[in-house]
C-alpha cells in the first residue's frame, strides 16, 4: 500500500490562493489524516490499474485458505458432531439432571401428538393412521440429524392444508393415488430441504417479510377452522382454500344442520381451550395444556361407548403395528408437485428454523440454520419410506416441549417411543373415536391448535409502527383469503420483493451538517442544530451503489446542488456550490455501472466548476475506483479519511475563491516592524477563527471574542 496524503499540501493551497496580480492570501497548513490508497500494481496492470481476474484469484485464495485453515483445526469429534449433531448433547449429557425433565417433556409431547397427528391427517385428506406414521419415524431421524434440542416435529395444520389443497385437484381423497402422492410429496420436500441445507441456501428465505408470513398464517388459520366446520355442522361443505366458496357452501347446506355433532364438538373445543388457558396462566397446572387433546378424545370415545348416538358415526378400523418399508410411487406426478414442495419447504424454513433459533437462544446454545434444514430434510426423506406425509416443526408442541423443561433431543426420542406404543397397542381403541361424517373431536383439536395462529395483534402492532409493513400484511391476508393459499403466498412474496427492490433502488441519502462544538457531521434533518458551509454540500449515501440506484443518487445530488437552505449555512459568502463531498463509509459495494456514472458526474461537475471529494471509502470500494481510473480522474488529493478533513480543505479553497477577486497592494512586510508583523499575524488568526466557527469573515461577530479552540477546524500555526 502506498501512502498518499489526502489533501493538497500547504504549498499547493498557498499556490491556489495566489491571485493573478501576485497577491497572496493568508493561508495556513492543513493537518489531516493520510489516506492509504491501494497499490494497484500488485493486481497485475502495468499502468497501475489491475485486472479483475487477479483480484478475484487473490480473493479466492484468501477464501480457500480460510476454509483450509478451519478444516485443519477440526478434530475427529468436530467432524462427528458436524454430521451427527446429536453427539453434541449425548457427549455432555447429565443423566441425573436432565433425564427426569426430558422424560416428562417427551411424555407430554407424545400424549399431545397422538390425537393431533390423527387430526392433521384428516385435515390433509388422509386416513388417521398416516398421521400416526408421520409422527413416528421422522421424530427419531430428526433427533439424530437435527441440531435443535427442543423442536418437536411431526404433522402440522398449515402443511396438512397445503397437501389437501393441492392433491384434491389431482385425485380423490378416497383413492390410493391420493395417499401415494402425499408420501411422494414428503420425499420431494425432504430432497429440497437437504439440497438447500447442503448448499447453505437458507438465507434466500430472508427476502420474505415477517409481515407476509404473519398475514399468510393468520388467514390460513381462518380457512383451516372453516374447513373443519362440516364436522361440527353435520353436513358436507365444499373443500377449498378460498373463503367465499366455503361460506357459500355452509349457507347452502344450513337446512341439513345436525345438533348432536355440533354440541359434542363445541363442548370438546371449549374443554380444550379451558385446559389450554389454565395450563398457560397457572404454573402448577401447565400439564393441562398438553392433556387437552387427549382428554377430548377420551371423553368423546367414552360418550359414544355409553350412549351410542345414531347420528354420530365412528372412525372405523385403524391398522395396528408400525409401518413397513416401501419406496414412494407415482413419480410421473412429481413435476406437478414441485410448486407445492417448494412452498412447504419455505414454510419449513420460516416456521421450523425460526422456532428452533428462538428456542436455542432461550436455552443457551448455538444453532446452524442450514444444519437444521438438512436435519428436517433427512427426516422427511426417511419418513417417506415409512408412509409419512410432509412433516415440519410444530409451534404448539415445541412450546409445550420447552415449557415442560426439555433439555436435549432425548425428549423427542421419548415422544417417538410413545407414538410407537400407540401404533402397537392403542390403534384398536381409536376406532371408537366419534365422528360426524368424519371426526368432530379431532376437528375440535385442529380448531384449537390453529386459533393460536390468528395473529391480529401483529396487524395492530404494524399499524402503529410501520404502515408499509401493515399494507404488506393486509395484501397478503386479503389475497390468501379470497384467491387461495398459493396465489396469496405468491402475491405476498412478490410484493415483499418489490418493497425490497424499491428500497434498494431508492436508498436513503442524507445531507450532513456539523454539530456545534464538535468535528462530527450528522444528518441535518435528524439534528436541526447542525450547520453546513456555503459553497460545500456534504452527502452521505446509506447503501451500496449499483446499476439500479445510481440514477436516483445522481438526481438527488443535482437536487442538493440547486436547492440550498442558506438559513443554517456559515462560512464565506458564495452564491453557488463549488464542492460536493460524498461520505462513502456506508457504501459496501460499487459496481461498474456506478463507476461509469461517477465518471459522467465528474465530467458534468467539472463543466460547471464543481469538484467532487470522497470521504472514507472502504478498501473494496476504493480498489474498484482505483482499477477503474476514477481515483486518478478525480485526483488522489480529493480522497479523505474523514469528512472533517475534506471540509477543511474545501473551506480553504472556498475562502481563496472569495478573496481572489479583491485588489491587492504590494507587500511591504519586509519593511514592517516586529509590532506590525505581530498585529498582522493576530489579524490572520482571527480571520481563520471566524472561518472555523462558520461565521462570515466580513461581518462582525461575537465569536471573535469567543475561545478559538471551541470548534477546532484548522491547525494552528506554530
mmCIF file of N, CA, C and O in Angstrom, residues 48-117:
data_model
loop_
_atom_site.group_PDB
_atom_site.id
_atom_site.type_symbol
_atom_site.label_atom_id
_atom_site.label_comp_id
_atom_site.label_asym_id
_atom_site.label_seq_id
_atom_site.Cartn_x
_atom_site.Cartn_y
_atom_site.Cartn_z
ATOM 1 N N UNK A 48 -0.941 0.419 -13.522
ATOM 2 C CA UNK A 48 -1.338 0.696 -12.147
ATOM 3 C C UNK A 48 -2.754 0.295 -11.837
ATOM 4 O O UNK A 48 -3.159 0.307 -10.704
ATOM 5 N N UNK A 49 -3.548 -0.084 -12.839
ATOM 6 C CA UNK A 49 -4.927 -0.496 -12.593
ATOM 7 C C UNK A 49 -5.056 -1.942 -13.035
ATOM 8 O O UNK A 49 -5.091 -2.247 -14.220
ATOM 9 N N UNK A 50 -5.092 -2.848 -12.058
ATOM 10 C CA UNK A 50 -5.045 -4.273 -12.341
ATOM 11 C C UNK A 50 -6.332 -4.800 -12.930
ATOM 12 O O UNK A 50 -7.359 -4.161 -12.923
ATOM 13 N N UNK A 51 -6.265 -6.029 -13.414
ATOM 14 C CA UNK A 51 -7.467 -6.656 -13.967
ATOM 15 C C UNK A 51 -8.237 -7.367 -12.873
ATOM 16 O O UNK A 51 -7.726 -7.682 -11.808
ATOM 17 N N UNK A 52 -9.492 -7.642 -13.160
ATOM 18 C CA UNK A 52 -10.377 -8.225 -12.159
ATOM 19 C C UNK A 52 -10.027 -9.667 -11.862
ATOM 20 O O UNK A 52 -10.270 -10.157 -10.773
ATOM 21 N N UNK A 53 -9.429 -10.379 -12.839
ATOM 22 C CA UNK A 53 -9.118 -11.783 -12.610
ATOM 23 C C UNK A 53 -8.080 -11.947 -11.522
ATOM 24 O O UNK A 53 -8.146 -12.860 -10.701
ATOM 25 N N UNK A 54 -7.092 -11.048 -11.504
ATOM 26 C CA UNK A 54 -6.071 -11.106 -10.461
ATOM 27 C C UNK A 54 -6.689 -10.864 -9.108
ATOM 28 O O UNK A 54 -6.377 -11.529 -8.121
ATOM 29 N N UNK A 55 -7.581 -9.867 -9.061
ATOM 30 C CA UNK A 55 -8.267 -9.565 -7.800
ATOM 31 C C UNK A 55 -9.103 -10.734 -7.351
ATOM 32 O O UNK A 55 -9.115 -11.106 -6.178
ATOM 33 N N UNK A 56 -9.818 -11.336 -8.319
ATOM 34 C CA UNK A 56 -10.686 -12.457 -7.967
ATOM 35 C C UNK A 56 -9.869 -13.628 -7.457
ATOM 36 O O UNK A 56 -10.255 -14.305 -6.511
ATOM 37 N N UNK A 57 -8.705 -13.879 -8.117
ATOM 38 C CA UNK A 57 -7.887 -15.002 -7.681
ATOM 39 C C UNK A 57 -7.351 -14.784 -6.282
ATOM 40 O O UNK A 57 -7.283 -15.715 -5.482
ATOM 41 N N UNK A 58 -6.979 -13.530 -5.964
ATOM 42 C CA UNK A 58 -6.476 -13.257 -4.622
ATOM 43 C C UNK A 58 -7.581 -13.446 -3.588
ATOM 44 O O UNK A 58 -7.349 -13.982 -2.506
ATOM 45 N N UNK A 59 -8.827 -13.003 -3.915
ATOM 46 C CA UNK A 59 -9.952 -13.194 -3.003
ATOM 47 C C UNK A 59 -10.254 -14.682 -2.835
ATOM 48 O O UNK A 59 -10.551 -15.137 -1.734
ATOM 49 N N UNK A 60 -10.171 -15.427 -3.962
ATOM 50 C CA UNK A 60 -10.435 -16.855 -3.890
ATOM 51 C C UNK A 60 -9.396 -17.553 -3.033
ATOM 52 O O UNK A 60 -9.714 -18.436 -2.232
ATOM 53 N N UNK A 61 -8.110 -17.135 -3.194
ATOM 54 C CA UNK A 61 -7.050 -17.722 -2.372
ATOM 55 C C UNK A 61 -7.308 -17.470 -0.901
ATOM 56 O O UNK A 61 -7.147 -18.355 -0.060
ATOM 57 N N UNK A 62 -7.714 -16.230 -0.593
ATOM 58 C CA UNK A 62 -7.997 -15.888 0.801
ATOM 59 C C UNK A 62 -9.148 -16.724 1.339
ATOM 60 O O UNK A 62 -9.103 -17.219 2.471
ATOM 61 N N UNK A 63 -10.193 -16.890 0.506
ATOM 62 C CA UNK A 63 -11.355 -17.674 0.933
ATOM 63 C C UNK A 63 -10.974 -19.122 1.172
ATOM 64 O O UNK A 63 -11.291 -19.706 2.207
ATOM 65 N N UNK A 64 -10.253 -19.709 0.202
ATOM 66 C CA UNK A 64 -9.885 -21.113 0.328
ATOM 67 C C UNK A 64 -8.894 -21.339 1.461
ATOM 68 O O UNK A 64 -8.934 -22.367 2.128
ATOM 69 N N UNK A 65 -8.008 -20.368 1.669
ATOM 70 C CA UNK A 65 -7.058 -20.521 2.775
ATOM 71 C C UNK A 65 -7.789 -20.508 4.112
ATOM 72 O O UNK A 65 -7.428 -21.236 5.038
ATOM 73 N N UNK A 66 -8.843 -19.661 4.210
ATOM 74 C CA UNK A 66 -9.631 -19.629 5.440
ATOM 75 C C UNK A 66 -10.357 -20.937 5.675
ATOM 76 O O UNK A 66 -10.381 -21.461 6.796
ATOM 77 N N UNK A 67 -10.956 -21.495 4.599
ATOM 78 C CA UNK A 67 -11.656 -22.776 4.721
ATOM 79 C C UNK A 67 -10.670 -23.883 5.057
ATOM 80 O O UNK A 67 -10.936 -24.752 5.908
ATOM 81 N N UNK A 68 -9.503 -23.848 4.402
ATOM 82 C CA UNK A 68 -8.492 -24.875 4.655
ATOM 83 C C UNK A 68 -8.011 -24.829 6.099
ATOM 84 O O UNK A 68 -7.841 -25.856 6.760
ATOM 85 N N UNK A 69 -7.827 -23.605 6.593
ATOM 86 C CA UNK A 69 -7.388 -23.462 7.981
ATOM 87 C C UNK A 69 -8.429 -23.980 8.961
ATOM 88 O O UNK A 69 -8.101 -24.613 9.967
ATOM 89 N N UNK A 70 -9.707 -23.712 8.660
ATOM 90 C CA UNK A 70 -10.781 -24.187 9.531
ATOM 91 C C UNK A 70 -10.852 -25.702 9.530
ATOM 92 O O UNK A 70 -11.048 -26.338 10.580
ATOM 93 N N UNK A 71 -10.658 -26.309 8.347
ATOM 94 C CA UNK A 71 -10.692 -27.774 8.253
ATOM 95 C C UNK A 71 -9.535 -28.387 9.034
ATOM 96 O O UNK A 71 -9.690 -29.398 9.725
ATOM 97 N N UNK A 72 -8.359 -27.761 8.936
ATOM 98 C CA UNK A 72 -7.198 -28.291 9.655
ATOM 99 C C UNK A 72 -7.393 -28.243 11.161
ATOM 100 O O UNK A 72 -6.891 -29.099 11.887
ATOM 101 N N UNK A 73 -8.118 -27.226 11.634
ATOM 102 C CA UNK A 73 -8.321 -27.083 13.077
ATOM 103 C C UNK A 73 -9.373 -28.034 13.621
ATOM 104 O O UNK A 73 -9.480 -28.223 14.831
ATOM 105 N N UNK A 74 -10.180 -28.638 12.738
ATOM 106 C CA UNK A 74 -11.249 -29.530 13.185
ATOM 107 C C UNK A 74 -10.696 -30.872 13.647
ATOM 108 O O UNK A 74 -9.870 -31.489 12.968
ATOM 109 N N UNK A 75 -11.156 -31.308 14.811
ATOM 110 C CA UNK A 75 -10.768 -32.611 15.349
ATOM 111 C C UNK A 75 -11.769 -33.671 14.899
ATOM 112 O O UNK A 75 -12.776 -33.368 14.247
ATOM 113 N N UNK A 76 -11.496 -34.939 15.261
ATOM 114 C CA UNK A 76 -12.402 -36.029 14.905
ATOM 115 C C UNK A 76 -13.778 -35.819 15.525
ATOM 116 O O UNK A 76 -14.810 -36.062 14.880
ATOM 117 N N UNK A 77 -13.790 -35.315 16.753
ATOM 118 C CA UNK A 77 -15.075 -35.051 17.427
ATOM 119 C C UNK A 77 -15.856 -33.971 16.692
ATOM 120 O O UNK A 77 -17.078 -34.060 16.539
ATOM 121 N N UNK A 78 -15.139 -32.943 16.208
ATOM 122 C CA UNK A 78 -15.806 -31.879 15.449
ATOM 123 C C UNK A 78 -16.453 -32.430 14.182
ATOM 124 O O UNK A 78 -17.569 -32.030 13.816
ATOM 125 N N UNK A 79 -15.751 -33.330 13.489
ATOM 126 C CA UNK A 79 -16.305 -33.919 12.272
ATOM 127 C C UNK A 79 -17.549 -34.754 12.575
ATOM 128 O O UNK A 79 -18.554 -34.686 11.863
ATOM 129 N N UNK A 80 -17.482 -35.535 13.660
ATOM 130 C CA UNK A 80 -18.632 -36.370 14.032
ATOM 131 C C UNK A 80 -19.825 -35.495 14.395
ATOM 132 O O UNK A 80 -20.962 -35.763 13.972
ATOM 133 N N UNK A 81 -19.576 -34.424 15.167
ATOM 134 C CA UNK A 81 -20.669 -33.539 15.580
ATOM 135 C C UNK A 81 -21.260 -32.775 14.404
ATOM 136 O O UNK A 81 -22.434 -32.409 14.422
ATOM 137 N N UNK A 82 -20.446 -32.521 13.362
ATOM 138 C CA UNK A 82 -20.958 -31.810 12.196
ATOM 139 C C UNK A 82 -21.958 -32.684 11.429
ATOM 140 O O UNK A 82 -22.995 -32.199 10.978
ATOM 141 N N UNK A 83 -21.672 -33.981 11.299
ATOM 142 C CA UNK A 83 -22.560 -34.876 10.560
ATOM 143 C C UNK A 83 -23.657 -35.461 11.442
ATOM 144 O O UNK A 83 -24.736 -35.802 10.953
ATOM 145 N N UNK A 84 -23.387 -35.578 12.733
ATOM 146 C CA UNK A 84 -24.370 -36.109 13.682
ATOM 147 C C UNK A 84 -24.492 -35.139 14.854
ATOM 148 O O UNK A 84 -23.847 -35.316 15.897
ATOM 149 N N UNK A 85 -25.311 -34.103 14.707
ATOM 150 C CA UNK A 85 -25.425 -33.088 15.767
ATOM 151 C C UNK A 85 -25.870 -33.646 17.114
ATOM 152 O O UNK A 85 -25.618 -33.026 18.151
ATOM 153 N N UNK A 86 -26.523 -34.811 17.102
ATOM 154 C CA UNK A 86 -26.968 -35.386 18.379
ATOM 155 C C UNK A 86 -25.800 -35.692 19.302
ATOM 156 O O UNK A 86 -25.971 -35.738 20.534
ATOM 157 N N UNK A 87 -24.612 -35.896 18.728
ATOM 158 C CA UNK A 87 -23.435 -36.194 19.556
ATOM 159 C C UNK A 87 -23.069 -35.030 20.465
ATOM 160 O O UNK A 87 -22.404 -35.236 21.488
ATOM 161 N N UNK A 88 -23.477 -33.820 20.109
ATOM 162 C CA UNK A 88 -23.157 -32.663 20.942
ATOM 163 C C UNK A 88 -23.820 -32.763 22.305
ATOM 164 O O UNK A 88 -23.199 -32.459 23.325
ATOM 165 N N UNK A 89 -25.095 -33.184 22.326
ATOM 166 C CA UNK A 89 -25.747 -33.292 23.628
ATOM 167 C C UNK A 89 -25.536 -34.655 24.270
ATOM 168 O O UNK A 89 -25.575 -34.778 25.494
ATOM 169 N N UNK A 90 -25.287 -35.685 23.454
ATOM 170 C CA UNK A 90 -25.001 -37.001 24.038
ATOM 171 C C UNK A 90 -23.685 -36.960 24.819
ATOM 172 O O UNK A 90 -23.574 -37.524 25.914
ATOM 173 N N UNK A 91 -22.687 -36.278 24.265
ATOM 174 C CA UNK A 91 -21.357 -36.228 24.884
ATOM 175 C C UNK A 91 -21.366 -35.507 26.227
ATOM 176 O O UNK A 91 -20.572 -35.804 27.110
ATOM 177 N N UNK A 92 -22.279 -34.543 26.369
ATOM 178 C CA UNK A 92 -22.297 -33.745 27.605
ATOM 179 C C UNK A 92 -23.555 -34.003 28.440
ATOM 180 O O UNK A 92 -23.913 -33.179 29.276
ATOM 181 N N UNK A 93 -24.216 -35.123 28.169
ATOM 182 C CA UNK A 93 -25.500 -35.380 28.841
ATOM 183 C C UNK A 93 -25.294 -35.646 30.334
ATOM 184 O O UNK A 93 -24.433 -36.433 30.740
ATOM 185 N N UNK A 94 -26.121 -34.964 31.154
ATOM 186 C CA UNK A 94 -26.084 -35.152 32.606
ATOM 187 C C UNK A 94 -27.330 -35.955 33.000
ATOM 188 O O UNK A 94 -28.427 -35.405 33.101
ATOM 189 N N UNK A 95 -27.137 -37.230 33.238
ATOM 190 C CA UNK A 95 -28.272 -38.120 33.447
ATOM 191 C C UNK A 95 -29.108 -37.723 34.655
ATOM 192 O O UNK A 95 -30.334 -37.719 34.590
ATOM 193 N N UNK A 96 -28.478 -37.422 35.756
ATOM 194 C CA UNK A 96 -29.225 -37.101 36.969
ATOM 195 C C UNK A 96 -30.004 -35.795 36.833
ATOM 196 O O UNK A 96 -31.086 -35.642 37.393
ATOM 197 N N UNK A 97 -29.442 -34.864 36.073
ATOM 198 C CA UNK A 97 -30.055 -33.535 35.966
ATOM 199 C C UNK A 97 -31.061 -33.444 34.820
ATOM 200 O O UNK A 97 -32.084 -32.763 34.941
ATOM 201 N N UNK A 98 -30.772 -34.129 33.713
ATOM 202 C CA UNK A 98 -31.566 -33.943 32.504
ATOM 203 C C UNK A 98 -32.630 -35.023 32.284
ATOM 204 O O UNK A 98 -33.673 -34.750 31.691
ATOM 205 N N UNK A 99 -32.361 -36.258 32.712
ATOM 206 C CA UNK A 99 -33.224 -37.366 32.289
ATOM 207 C C UNK A 99 -34.669 -37.198 32.757
ATOM 208 O O UNK A 99 -35.607 -37.433 31.992
ATOM 209 N N UNK A 100 -34.854 -36.780 33.985
ATOM 210 C CA UNK A 100 -36.214 -36.675 34.512
ATOM 211 C C UNK A 100 -37.043 -35.648 33.745
ATOM 212 O O UNK A 100 -38.194 -35.908 33.382
ATOM 213 N N UNK A 101 -36.447 -34.466 33.479
ATOM 214 C CA UNK A 101 -37.197 -33.428 32.755
ATOM 215 C C UNK A 101 -37.400 -33.813 31.299
ATOM 216 O O UNK A 101 -38.447 -33.526 30.708
ATOM 217 N N UNK A 102 -36.410 -34.478 30.678
ATOM 218 C CA UNK A 102 -36.580 -34.947 29.303
ATOM 219 C C UNK A 102 -37.679 -36.001 29.219
ATOM 220 O O UNK A 102 -38.476 -36.026 28.265
ATOM 221 N N UNK A 103 -37.724 -36.881 30.218
ATOM 222 C CA UNK A 103 -38.752 -37.917 30.239
ATOM 223 C C UNK A 103 -40.142 -37.303 30.367
ATOM 224 O O UNK A 103 -41.075 -37.691 29.641
ATOM 225 N N UNK A 104 -40.280 -36.316 31.247
ATOM 226 C CA UNK A 104 -41.579 -35.674 31.432
ATOM 227 C C UNK A 104 -41.991 -34.896 30.183
ATOM 228 O O UNK A 104 -43.152 -34.979 29.735
ATOM 229 N N UNK A 105 -41.041 -34.146 29.600
ATOM 230 C CA UNK A 105 -41.355 -33.360 28.402
ATOM 231 C C UNK A 105 -41.706 -34.268 27.231
ATOM 232 O O UNK A 105 -42.676 -34.026 26.500
ATOM 233 N N UNK A 106 -40.924 -35.324 27.026
ATOM 234 C CA UNK A 106 -41.196 -36.241 25.919
ATOM 235 C C UNK A 106 -42.527 -36.940 26.062
ATOM 236 O O UNK A 106 -43.275 -37.114 25.085
ATOM 237 N N UNK A 107 -42.860 -37.343 27.286
ATOM 238 C CA UNK A 107 -44.148 -37.988 27.529
ATOM 239 C C UNK A 107 -45.299 -37.030 27.254
ATOM 240 O O UNK A 107 -46.306 -37.403 26.634
ATOM 241 N N UNK A 108 -45.149 -35.795 27.704
ATOM 242 C CA UNK A 108 -46.197 -34.787 27.492
ATOM 243 C C UNK A 108 -46.431 -34.538 26.004
ATOM 244 O O UNK A 108 -47.577 -34.521 25.527
ATOM 245 N N UNK A 109 -45.343 -34.346 25.261
ATOM 246 C CA UNK A 109 -45.463 -34.080 23.823
ATOM 247 C C UNK A 109 -46.021 -35.301 23.097
ATOM 248 O O UNK A 109 -46.839 -35.179 22.178
ATOM 249 N N UNK A 110 -45.601 -36.508 23.504
ATOM 250 C CA UNK A 110 -46.111 -37.723 22.868
ATOM 251 C C UNK A 110 -47.603 -37.883 23.060
ATOM 252 O O UNK A 110 -48.330 -38.244 22.120
ATOM 253 N N UNK A 111 -48.084 -37.621 24.279
ATOM 254 C CA UNK A 111 -49.527 -37.702 24.551
ATOM 255 C C UNK A 111 -50.292 -36.675 23.725
ATOM 256 O O UNK A 111 -51.401 -36.933 23.250
ATOM 257 N N UNK A 112 -49.675 -35.511 23.542
ATOM 258 C CA UNK A 112 -50.313 -34.446 22.751
ATOM 259 C C UNK A 112 -50.287 -34.776 21.260
ATOM 260 O O UNK A 112 -51.215 -34.454 20.507
ATOM 261 N N UNK A 113 -49.213 -35.463 20.826
ATOM 262 C CA UNK A 113 -49.015 -35.715 19.398
ATOM 263 C C UNK A 113 -49.992 -36.748 18.846
ATOM 264 O O UNK A 113 -50.448 -36.618 17.704
ATOM 265 N N UNK A 114 -50.310 -37.778 19.626
ATOM 266 C CA UNK A 114 -51.131 -38.881 19.106
ATOM 267 C C UNK A 114 -52.470 -38.383 18.549
ATOM 268 O O UNK A 114 -52.794 -38.630 17.375
ATOM 269 N N UNK A 115 -53.289 -37.667 19.325
ATOM 270 C CA UNK A 115 -54.558 -37.190 18.738
ATOM 271 C C UNK A 115 -54.367 -36.102 17.691
ATOM 272 O O UNK A 115 -55.127 -36.033 16.717
ATOM 273 N N UNK A 116 -53.336 -35.242 17.880
ATOM 274 C CA UNK A 116 -53.098 -34.192 16.877
ATOM 275 C C UNK A 116 -52.704 -34.792 15.536
ATOM 276 O O UNK A 116 -53.127 -34.308 14.481
ATOM 277 N N UNK A 117 -51.882 -35.821 15.557
ATOM 278 C CA UNK A 117 -51.427 -36.441 14.311
ATOM 279 C C UNK A 117 -52.613 -36.989 13.520
ATOM 280 O O UNK A 117 -52.695 -36.826 12.292
#
